């Protein structure tokens, strides 16, 4: 506040070296969210501090860092003065250096903040549930995208992917796994009752369904099921000829309730394989066991550039699939779309 008692201005102009500029409401937004709301193709992936894709250099001005220890920055990045746009709030006008890809395809939908009311919760497994939020009419997203949730009493935001298709009477569904001692997921499971309101912000994410003719392979690890269901539903809703090969990786027989979510989609255009990584010896299981990426060898014709690949789940699964698709099978980058649940 200044001597006259005026509140400091919150709308700050961010100039990107070599071209574009945008404004950020620092009371509401990080630098990344301001850029995306302005329609700028600012580089990002997770938007929650885990991946490092949104690194930038501050040339002029001042920013507040929200999460100083965010794993998206290495010690080398910090030594070089790099920052994360998803963890930086401008304190005034700034000038920054970042490689904004002018040729990047625009997703066409800018993220917006809204109040979501928890309309229902449905348990799928002992530690996974579907949370359905009612959002304002017209709020859209593409199959495979995610939203960030501001959960009461939780520091930072949490990213969760929509499992349905947009337009379902203003409902955004999320399949969430309870992480033991996880602050965000336990708040959702234990302290967010039906009828509670939560701030949702979205849509975000590049791993959304693209139009095309090639068959689609979806690989879901655990709660990666959510966005992969959305992608599969998107393909089936197109009504074209392309088919979906759906691979779901779970741990034990206790998780098999999640498989029922795909069962309703299985038909002439979708076939599904469930793989257990640690089947329990005392319980029946005659399906494949091991890592879910290894099951892709069962694809008709093997792993090849005949398909487009979508995957979501824990980082080790994502890395194994990148290795398999990019290095071993030489599938072009444009046919591979994924979200790492960092
Ligand atoms: C793109 C994307 C999509 C995802 N989709 C899903 C989904 O559909 N279903 C699902 O179950 N999970 C999903 N996740 C994982 C989810 O966002 C959470 O990481 C997970 O639920 C664990 O959160 P937690 O709060 O329970 O655990 P915690 O251990 O309490 O928190 C883990 C996460 O919180 C954030 N965080 C931690 N500390 C701070 C801090 N001080 N400041 C700011 N941020 C902090 C980080 O992102 C960290 O990875 C997704 C993740 C990403 C990146
Ligand atoms: S987008 Fe900022 S760290 Fe992932």
mmCIF file of C-alpha atoms in Angstrom, residues 3 36 70 82 107 110 147 149 151 161 169 180 195 207 210 236 243 257 283 307 332:
data_model
loop_
_atom_site.group_PDB
_atom_site.id
_atom_site.type_symbol
_atom_site.label_atom_id
_atom_site.label_comp_id
_atom_site.label_asym_id
_atom_site.label_seq_id
_atom_site.Cartn_x
_atom_site.Cartn_y
_atom_site.Cartn_z
ATOM 1 C CA UNK A 3 1.100 6.685 1.432
ATOM 2 C CA UNK A 36 -2.028 -19.216 -21.179
ATOM 3 C CA UNK A 70 9.924 -27.441 -6.732
ATOM 4 C CA UNK A 82 16.265 -19.983 -13.992
ATOM 5 C CA UNK A 107 -5.465 -25.647 -28.226
ATOM 6 C CA UNK A 110 -8.099 -20.759 -22.769
ATOM 7 C CA UNK A 147 -7.681 -29.173 -14.512
ATOM 8 C CA UNK A 149 -7.838 -27.928 -8.118
ATOM 9 C CA UNK A 151 -8.178 -27.610 -2.282
ATOM 10 C CA UNK A 161 -7.422 -35.200 -15.539
ATOM 11 C CA UNK A 169 -24.438 -31.349 -18.642
ATOM 12 C CA UNK A 180 -0.967 -42.381 1.491
ATOM 13 C CA UNK A 195 -22.191 -30.463 -2.092
ATOM 14 C CA UNK A 207 -1.917 -34.775 -24.361
ATOM 15 C CA UNK A 210 -5.993 -35.279 -32.155
ATOM 16 C CA UNK A 236 -15.642 -43.707 -30.145
ATOM 17 C CA UNK A 243 -10.219 -48.353 -33.301
ATOM 18 C CA UNK A 257 -12.805 -52.696 -9.968
ATOM 19 C CA UNK A 283 -6.279 -64.896 -5.597
ATOM 20 C CA UNK A 307 -1.002 -46.120 -34.544
ATOM 21 C CA UNK A 332 7.400 -40.057 -34.851
#
